[in-house]
CSV table of C-alpha atoms in Angstrom, one decimal:
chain,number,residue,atom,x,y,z
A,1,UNK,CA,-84.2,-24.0,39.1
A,2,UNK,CA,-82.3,-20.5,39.8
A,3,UNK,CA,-82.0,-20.3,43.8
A,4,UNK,CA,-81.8,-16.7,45.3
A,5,UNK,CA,-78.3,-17.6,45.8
A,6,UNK,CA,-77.2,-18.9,42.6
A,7,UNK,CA,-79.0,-16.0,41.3
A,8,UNK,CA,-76.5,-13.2,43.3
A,9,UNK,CA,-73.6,-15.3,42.1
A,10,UNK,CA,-74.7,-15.0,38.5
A,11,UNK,CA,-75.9,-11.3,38.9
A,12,UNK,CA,-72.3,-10.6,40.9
A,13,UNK,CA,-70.0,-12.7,38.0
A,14,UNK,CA,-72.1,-10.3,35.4
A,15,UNK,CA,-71.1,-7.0,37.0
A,16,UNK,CA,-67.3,-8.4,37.7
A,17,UNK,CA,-67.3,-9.6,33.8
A,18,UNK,CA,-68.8,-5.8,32.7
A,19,UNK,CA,-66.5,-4.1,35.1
A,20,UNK,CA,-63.4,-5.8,33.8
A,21,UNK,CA,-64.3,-5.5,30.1
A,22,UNK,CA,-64.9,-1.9,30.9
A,23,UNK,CA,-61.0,-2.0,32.3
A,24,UNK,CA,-59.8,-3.7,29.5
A,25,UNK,CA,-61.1,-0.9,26.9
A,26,UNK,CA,-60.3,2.1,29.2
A,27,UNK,CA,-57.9,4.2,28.1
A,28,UNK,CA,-54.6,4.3,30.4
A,29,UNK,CA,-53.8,7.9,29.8
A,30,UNK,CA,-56.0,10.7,28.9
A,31,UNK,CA,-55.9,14.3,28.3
A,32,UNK,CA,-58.2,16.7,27.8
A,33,UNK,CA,-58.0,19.9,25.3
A,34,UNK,CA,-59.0,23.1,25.5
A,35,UNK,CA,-59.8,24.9,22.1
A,36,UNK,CA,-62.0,27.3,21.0
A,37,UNK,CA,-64.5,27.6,18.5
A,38,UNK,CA,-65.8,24.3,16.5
A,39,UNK,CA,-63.5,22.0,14.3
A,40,UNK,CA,-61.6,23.6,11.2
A,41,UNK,CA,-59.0,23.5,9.4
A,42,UNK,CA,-57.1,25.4,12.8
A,43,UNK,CA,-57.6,22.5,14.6
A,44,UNK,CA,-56.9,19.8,12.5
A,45,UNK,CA,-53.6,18.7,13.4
A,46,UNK,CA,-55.2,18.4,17.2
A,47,UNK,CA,-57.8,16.5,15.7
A,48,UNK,CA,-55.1,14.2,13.5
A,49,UNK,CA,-53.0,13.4,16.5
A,50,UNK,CA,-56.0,12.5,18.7
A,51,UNK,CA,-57.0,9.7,16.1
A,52,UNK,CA,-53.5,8.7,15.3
A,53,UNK,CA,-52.4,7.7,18.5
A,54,UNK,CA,-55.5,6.2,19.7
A,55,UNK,CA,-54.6,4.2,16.9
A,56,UNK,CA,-51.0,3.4,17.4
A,57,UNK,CA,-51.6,2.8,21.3
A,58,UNK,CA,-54.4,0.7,20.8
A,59,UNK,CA,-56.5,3.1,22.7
A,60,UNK,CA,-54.1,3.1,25.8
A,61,UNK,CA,-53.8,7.0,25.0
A,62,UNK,CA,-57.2,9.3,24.5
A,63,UNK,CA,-56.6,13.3,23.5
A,64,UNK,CA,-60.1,13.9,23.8
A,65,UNK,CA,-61.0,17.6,22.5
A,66,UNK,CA,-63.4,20.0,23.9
A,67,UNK,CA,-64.9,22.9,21.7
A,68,UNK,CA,-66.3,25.9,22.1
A,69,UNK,CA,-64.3,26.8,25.2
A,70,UNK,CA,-65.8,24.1,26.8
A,71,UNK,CA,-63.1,24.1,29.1
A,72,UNK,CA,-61.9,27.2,29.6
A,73,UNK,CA,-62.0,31.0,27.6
A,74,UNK,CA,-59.3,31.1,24.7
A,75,UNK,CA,-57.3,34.2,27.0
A,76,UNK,CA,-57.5,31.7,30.4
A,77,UNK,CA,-56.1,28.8,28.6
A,78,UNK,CA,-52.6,29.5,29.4
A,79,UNK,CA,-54.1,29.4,32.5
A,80,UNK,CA,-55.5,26.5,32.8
A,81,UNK,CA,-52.3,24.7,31.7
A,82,UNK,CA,-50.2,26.5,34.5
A,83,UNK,CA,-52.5,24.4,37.5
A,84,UNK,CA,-53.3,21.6,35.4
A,85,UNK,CA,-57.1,22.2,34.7
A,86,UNK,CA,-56.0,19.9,31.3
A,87,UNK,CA,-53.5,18.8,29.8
A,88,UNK,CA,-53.3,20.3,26.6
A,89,UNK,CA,-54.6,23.4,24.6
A,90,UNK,CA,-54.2,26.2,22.0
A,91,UNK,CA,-53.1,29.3,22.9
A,92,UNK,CA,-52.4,32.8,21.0
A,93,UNK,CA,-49.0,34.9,22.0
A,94,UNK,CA,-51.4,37.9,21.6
A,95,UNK,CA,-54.1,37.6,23.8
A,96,UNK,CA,-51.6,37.5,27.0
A,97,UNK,CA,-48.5,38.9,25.5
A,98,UNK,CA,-47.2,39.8,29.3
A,99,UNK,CA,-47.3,36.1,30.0
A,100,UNK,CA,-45.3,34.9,27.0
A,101,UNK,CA,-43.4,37.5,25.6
A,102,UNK,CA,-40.4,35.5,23.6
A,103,UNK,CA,-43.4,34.0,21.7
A,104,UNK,CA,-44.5,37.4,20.6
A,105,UNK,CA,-41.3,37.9,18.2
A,106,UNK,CA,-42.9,35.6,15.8
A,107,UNK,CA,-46.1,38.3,15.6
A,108,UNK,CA,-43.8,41.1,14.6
A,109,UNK,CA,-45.0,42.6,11.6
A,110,UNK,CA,-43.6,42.3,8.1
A,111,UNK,CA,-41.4,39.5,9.2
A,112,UNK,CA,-41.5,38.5,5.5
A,113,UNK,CA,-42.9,34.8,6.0
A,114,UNK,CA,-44.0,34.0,2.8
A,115,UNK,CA,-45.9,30.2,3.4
A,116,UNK,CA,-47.1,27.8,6.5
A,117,UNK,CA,-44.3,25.4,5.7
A,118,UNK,CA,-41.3,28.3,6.4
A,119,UNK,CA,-43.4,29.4,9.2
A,120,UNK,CA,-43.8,26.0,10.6
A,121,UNK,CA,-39.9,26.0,10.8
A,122,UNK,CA,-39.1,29.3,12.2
A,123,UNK,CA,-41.8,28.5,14.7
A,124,UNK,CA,-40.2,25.4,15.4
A,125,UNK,CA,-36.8,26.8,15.7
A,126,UNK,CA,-37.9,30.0,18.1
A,127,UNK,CA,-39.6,26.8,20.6
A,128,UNK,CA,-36.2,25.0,21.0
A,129,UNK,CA,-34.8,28.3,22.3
A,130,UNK,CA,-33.7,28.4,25.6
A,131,UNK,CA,-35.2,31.7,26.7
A,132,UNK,CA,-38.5,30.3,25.4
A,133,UNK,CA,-38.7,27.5,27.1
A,134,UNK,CA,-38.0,29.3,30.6
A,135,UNK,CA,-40.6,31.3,29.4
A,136,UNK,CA,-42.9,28.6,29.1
A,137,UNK,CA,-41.4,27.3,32.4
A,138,UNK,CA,-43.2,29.4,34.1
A,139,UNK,CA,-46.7,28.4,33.2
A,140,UNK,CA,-45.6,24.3,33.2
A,141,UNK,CA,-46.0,24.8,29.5
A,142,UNK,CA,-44.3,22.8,26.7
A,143,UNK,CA,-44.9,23.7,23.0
A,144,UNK,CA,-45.9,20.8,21.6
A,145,UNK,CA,-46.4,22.0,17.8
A,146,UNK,CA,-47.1,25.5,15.9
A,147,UNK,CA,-50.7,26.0,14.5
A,148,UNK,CA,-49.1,28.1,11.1
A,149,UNK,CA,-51.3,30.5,9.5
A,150,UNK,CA,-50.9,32.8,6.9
A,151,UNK,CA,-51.0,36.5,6.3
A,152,UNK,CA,-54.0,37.9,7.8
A,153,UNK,CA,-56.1,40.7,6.1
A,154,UNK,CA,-59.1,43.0,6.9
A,155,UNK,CA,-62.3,41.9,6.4
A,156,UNK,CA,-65.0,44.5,6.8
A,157,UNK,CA,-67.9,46.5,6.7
A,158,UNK,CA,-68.9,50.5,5.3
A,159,UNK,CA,-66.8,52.4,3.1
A,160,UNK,CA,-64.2,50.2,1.8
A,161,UNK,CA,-60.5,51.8,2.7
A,162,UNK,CA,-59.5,52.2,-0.7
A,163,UNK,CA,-56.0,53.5,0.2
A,164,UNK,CA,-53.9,52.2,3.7
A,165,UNK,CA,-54.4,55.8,4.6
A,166,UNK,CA,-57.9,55.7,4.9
A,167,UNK,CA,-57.7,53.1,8.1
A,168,UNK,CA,-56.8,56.2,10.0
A,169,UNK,CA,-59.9,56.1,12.9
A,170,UNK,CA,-61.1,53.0,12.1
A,171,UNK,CA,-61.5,50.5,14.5
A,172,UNK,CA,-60.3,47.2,13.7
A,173,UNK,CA,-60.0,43.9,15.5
A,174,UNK,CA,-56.2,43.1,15.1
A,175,UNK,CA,-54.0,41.4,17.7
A,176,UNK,CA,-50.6,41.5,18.9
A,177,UNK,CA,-48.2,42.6,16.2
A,178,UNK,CA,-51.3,43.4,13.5
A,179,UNK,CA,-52.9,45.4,16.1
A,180,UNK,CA,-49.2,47.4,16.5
A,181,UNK,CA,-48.9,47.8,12.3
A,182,UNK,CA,-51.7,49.2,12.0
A,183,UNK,CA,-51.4,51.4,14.6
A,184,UNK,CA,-48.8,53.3,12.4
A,185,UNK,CA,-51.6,54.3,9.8
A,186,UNK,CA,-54.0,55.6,12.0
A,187,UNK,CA,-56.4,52.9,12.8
A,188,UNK,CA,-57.8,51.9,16.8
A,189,UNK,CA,-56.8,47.9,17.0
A,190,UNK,CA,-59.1,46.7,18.8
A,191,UNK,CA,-58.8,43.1,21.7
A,192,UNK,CA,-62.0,40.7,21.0
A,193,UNK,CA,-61.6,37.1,20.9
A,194,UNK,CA,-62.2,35.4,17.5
A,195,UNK,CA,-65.7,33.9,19.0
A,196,UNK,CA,-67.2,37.8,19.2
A,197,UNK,CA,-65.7,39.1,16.1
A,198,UNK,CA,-68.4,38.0,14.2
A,199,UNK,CA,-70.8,40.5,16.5
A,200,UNK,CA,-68.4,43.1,16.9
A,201,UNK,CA,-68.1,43.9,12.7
A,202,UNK,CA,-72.3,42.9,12.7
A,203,UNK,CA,-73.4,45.5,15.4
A,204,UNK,CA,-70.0,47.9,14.0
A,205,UNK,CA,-68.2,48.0,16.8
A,206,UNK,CA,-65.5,47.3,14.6
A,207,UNK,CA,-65.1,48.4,11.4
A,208,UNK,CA,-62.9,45.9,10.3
A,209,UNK,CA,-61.5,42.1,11.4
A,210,UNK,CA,-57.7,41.1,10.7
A,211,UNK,CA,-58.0,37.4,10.8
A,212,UNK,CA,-56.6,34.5,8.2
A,213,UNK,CA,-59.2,33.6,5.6
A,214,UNK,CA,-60.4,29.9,7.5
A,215,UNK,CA,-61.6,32.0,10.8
A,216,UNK,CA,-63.6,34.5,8.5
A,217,UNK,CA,-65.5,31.6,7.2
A,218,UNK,CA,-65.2,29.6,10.8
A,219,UNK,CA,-66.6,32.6,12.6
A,220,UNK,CA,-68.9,33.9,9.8
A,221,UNK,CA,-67.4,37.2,9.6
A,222,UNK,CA,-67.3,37.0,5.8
A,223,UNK,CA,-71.3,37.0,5.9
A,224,UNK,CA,-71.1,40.4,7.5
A,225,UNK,CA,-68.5,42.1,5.5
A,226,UNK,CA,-68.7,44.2,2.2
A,227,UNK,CA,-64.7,44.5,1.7
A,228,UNK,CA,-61.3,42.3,1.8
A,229,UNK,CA,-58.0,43.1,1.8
A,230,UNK,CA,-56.0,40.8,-1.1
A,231,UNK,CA,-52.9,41.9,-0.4
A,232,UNK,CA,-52.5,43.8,2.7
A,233,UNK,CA,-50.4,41.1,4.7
A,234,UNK,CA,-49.7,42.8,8.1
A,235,UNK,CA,-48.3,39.5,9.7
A,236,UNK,CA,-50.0,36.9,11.6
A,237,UNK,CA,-50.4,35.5,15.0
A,238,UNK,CA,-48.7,32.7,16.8
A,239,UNK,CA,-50.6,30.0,18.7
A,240,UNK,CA,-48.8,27.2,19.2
A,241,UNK,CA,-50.6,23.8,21.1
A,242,UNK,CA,-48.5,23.5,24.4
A,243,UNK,CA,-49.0,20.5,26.7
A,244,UNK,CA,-49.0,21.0,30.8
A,245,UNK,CA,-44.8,19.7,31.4
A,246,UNK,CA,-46.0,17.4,34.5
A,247,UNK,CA,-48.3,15.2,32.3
A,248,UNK,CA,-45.6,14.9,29.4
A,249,UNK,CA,-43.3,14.1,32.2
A,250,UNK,CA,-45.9,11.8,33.3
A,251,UNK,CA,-46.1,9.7,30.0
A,252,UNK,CA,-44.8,6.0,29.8
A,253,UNK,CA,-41.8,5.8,27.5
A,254,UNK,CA,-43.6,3.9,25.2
A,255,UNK,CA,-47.2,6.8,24.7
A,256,UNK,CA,-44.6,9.4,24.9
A,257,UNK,CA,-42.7,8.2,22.0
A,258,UNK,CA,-45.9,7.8,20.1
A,259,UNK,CA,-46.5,11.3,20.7
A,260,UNK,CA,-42.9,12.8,19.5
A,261,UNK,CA,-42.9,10.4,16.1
A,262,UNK,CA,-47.4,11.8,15.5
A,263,UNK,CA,-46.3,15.3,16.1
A,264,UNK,CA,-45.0,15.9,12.7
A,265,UNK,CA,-47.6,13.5,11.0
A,266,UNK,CA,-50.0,16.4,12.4
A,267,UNK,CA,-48.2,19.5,11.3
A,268,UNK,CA,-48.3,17.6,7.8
A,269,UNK,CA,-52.1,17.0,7.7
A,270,UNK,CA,-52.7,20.8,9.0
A,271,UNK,CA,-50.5,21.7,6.0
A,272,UNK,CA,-52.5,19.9,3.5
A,273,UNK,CA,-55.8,21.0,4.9
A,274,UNK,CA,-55.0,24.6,4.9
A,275,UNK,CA,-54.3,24.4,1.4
A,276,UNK,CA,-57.6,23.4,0.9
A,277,UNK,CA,-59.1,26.6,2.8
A,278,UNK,CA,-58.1,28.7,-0.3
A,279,UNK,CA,-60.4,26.4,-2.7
A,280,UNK,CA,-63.7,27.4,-0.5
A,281,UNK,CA,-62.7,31.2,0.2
A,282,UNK,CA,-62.6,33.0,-3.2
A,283,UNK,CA,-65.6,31.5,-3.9
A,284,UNK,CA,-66.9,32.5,-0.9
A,285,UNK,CA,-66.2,36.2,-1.7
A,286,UNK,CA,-67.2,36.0,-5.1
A,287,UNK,CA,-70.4,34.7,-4.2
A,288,UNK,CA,-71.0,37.4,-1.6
A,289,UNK,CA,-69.8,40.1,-4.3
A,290,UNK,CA,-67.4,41.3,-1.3
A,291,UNK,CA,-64.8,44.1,-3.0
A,292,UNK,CA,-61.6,42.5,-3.1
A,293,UNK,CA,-59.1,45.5,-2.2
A,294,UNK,CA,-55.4,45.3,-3.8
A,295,UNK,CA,-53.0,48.2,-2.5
A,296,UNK,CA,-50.4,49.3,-4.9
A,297,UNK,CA,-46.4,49.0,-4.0
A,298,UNK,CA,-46.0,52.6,-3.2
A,299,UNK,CA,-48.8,52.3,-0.5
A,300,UNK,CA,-47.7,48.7,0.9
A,301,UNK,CA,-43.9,50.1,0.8
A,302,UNK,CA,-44.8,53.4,2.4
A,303,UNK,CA,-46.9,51.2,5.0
A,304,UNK,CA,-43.9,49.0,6.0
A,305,UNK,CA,-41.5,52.0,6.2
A,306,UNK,CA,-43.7,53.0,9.0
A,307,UNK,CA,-44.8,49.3,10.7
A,308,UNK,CA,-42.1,47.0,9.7
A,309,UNK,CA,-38.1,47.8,11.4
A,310,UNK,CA,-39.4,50.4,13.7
A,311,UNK,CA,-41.7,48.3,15.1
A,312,UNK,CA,-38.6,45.7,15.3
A,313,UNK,CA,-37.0,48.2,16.8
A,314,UNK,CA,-39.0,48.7,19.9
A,315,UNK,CA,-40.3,44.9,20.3
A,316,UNK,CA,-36.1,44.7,20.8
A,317,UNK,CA,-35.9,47.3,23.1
A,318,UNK,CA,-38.4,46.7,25.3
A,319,UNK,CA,-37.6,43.0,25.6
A,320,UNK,CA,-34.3,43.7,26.7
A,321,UNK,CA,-35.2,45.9,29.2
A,322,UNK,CA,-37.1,43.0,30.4
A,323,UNK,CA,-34.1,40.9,30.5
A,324,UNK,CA,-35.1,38.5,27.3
A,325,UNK,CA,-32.7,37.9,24.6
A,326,UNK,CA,-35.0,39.7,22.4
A,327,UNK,CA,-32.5,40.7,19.4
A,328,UNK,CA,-31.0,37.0,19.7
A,329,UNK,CA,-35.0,35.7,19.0
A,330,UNK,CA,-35.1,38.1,16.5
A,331,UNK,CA,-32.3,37.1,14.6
A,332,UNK,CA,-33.1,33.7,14.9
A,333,UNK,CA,-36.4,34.1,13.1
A,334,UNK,CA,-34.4,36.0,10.5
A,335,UNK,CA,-31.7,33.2,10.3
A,336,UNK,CA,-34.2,30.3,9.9
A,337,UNK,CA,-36.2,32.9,6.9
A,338,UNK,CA,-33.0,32.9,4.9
């Protein structure tokens, strides 16, 4: 027979035992990740590393990810890195250019960056800069790895800009050195985050939305367009994942070298995801019947006459005056294209 006491010994053994097997299974680091959105192909190399090194620390180390900006809005996430609200997140140059200005020389327009693997290393190469990192500094930021993405173009919606000198008075949503480019044509770049842009082009308060062909089908703006750029190719944006510096600091030797060695397994698996991206997305127009839009030389020539080197030009200029090395980044990112 079970006495009252025996009873509490057994009952107290049964909470130790769950307790402890709980410990054993607990992770011993964990960071949490801001991103926005839901999973794609943007975020796959987050998602990558998260499995991978759970695996190869036999679940010592958890990157848990939290969507929809769970955690913080896409423009605080910088932010939220600086104090330590998490320890890990994707960020875009563009939507806080003040904050992080040596990033912005990789949004320049007409850089002439021709595929995500060239962009992955001039990306890498402009991070291991000194002036970046004291940049970065500032916010206890580390880049961890570049999210590449290719030439953005204009999805949109009305009369379809048949020439680049029909953007003049349009009002399209295009950041950072996009937004700048098409600036020199006439248009009205317009700041809304990539979750709104879907609204913004559906209600018209944009006529137009420079993104790279996964976030048109991520954020559904292909279902509200009528027109698409082929071969307008502006630029892109930079948004690199960066760590908070006090929790890499904080890392065992033995989870930190898991991370360094996973970090280029990642930028791999983004790379052969993207390249799946293309196999949905002209089938995706095609079914939609959205106009595909292919400018001829003289207008894309004439176009980077106006947004290309001038454009440069004044990124150099007022960088310098801002005491940044800015034609030193600049001719880094051309060194590293040749």
């Amino acid at each position: 027979m079970l006495t009252a006491r025996k009873f509490a010994t057994a009952a107290s053994a049964a909470v130790l035992g769950l307790f402890f097997a709980s410990e054993t299974f607990a992770a011993d680091v964990t960071w949490n990740v801001s991103v926005w959105g839901k999973r794609r192909a943007f975020t796959e190399h987050i998602e990558y590393l998260a499995e991978k090194v759970a695996e190869k620390s036999g679940g010592k180390f958890e990157i848990k990810l939290h969507y929809g900006g769970a955690l913080s809005k896409p423009r605080e996430n910088l932010d939220g890195i600086s104090f330590g609200a998490f320890e890990m997140a994707q960020m875009c140059a563009s939507y806080h250019a003040d904050k992080n200005p040596t990033l912005t020389v990789l949004e320049l327009p007409f850089l002439g960056v021709n595929d995500l693997e060239t962009e992955t290393k001039v990306s890498m190469a402009v991070y291991q800069h000194p002036a970046v990192k004291k940049d970065l500094a500032r916010w206890t930021a580390d880049v961890l790895m570049p999210s590449p993405m290719p030439q953005y173009n204009i999805l949109g919606g009305g009369e379809a800009p048949m020439h680049v000198a029909n953007f003049e008075g349009m009002r399209v949503r295009a950041l950072g050195g996009i937004g700048k480019a098409m600036e020199t044509v006439g248009a009205v770049p317009t700041s809304v985050t990539a979750s709104e842009a879907y609204q913004a082009i559906d209600s018209g308060t944009v006529q137009g939305v420079a993104f790279a062909p996964h976030a048109h089908l991520s954020f559904k703006t292909v279902e509200a367009g009528k027109w698409w750029t082929a071969n307008l190719n502006p630029g892109t944006v930079q948004c690199p994942v960066i760590v908070n510096t006090d929790a890499l600091a904080a890392l065992p030797d033995d989870l930190r070298k898991i991370l360094d060695e996973t970090v280029p397994e990642a930028v791999d698996h983004y790379l052969a995801t993207y390249a799946k991206v293309y196999d949905k997305w002209w089938p995706e127009l095609e079914a939609r019947g959205i106009q595909k839009i292919e400018y001829s030389e003289e207008d894309l020539a004439a176009f980077k006459a106006k947004a290309g080197k001038p454009i440069w030009d004044q990124w150099v200029a007022e960088q310098t005056a801002n005491g940044i090395p800015a034609q030193e980044l600049l001719d880094l990112v051309q060194a590293n294209l040749k």
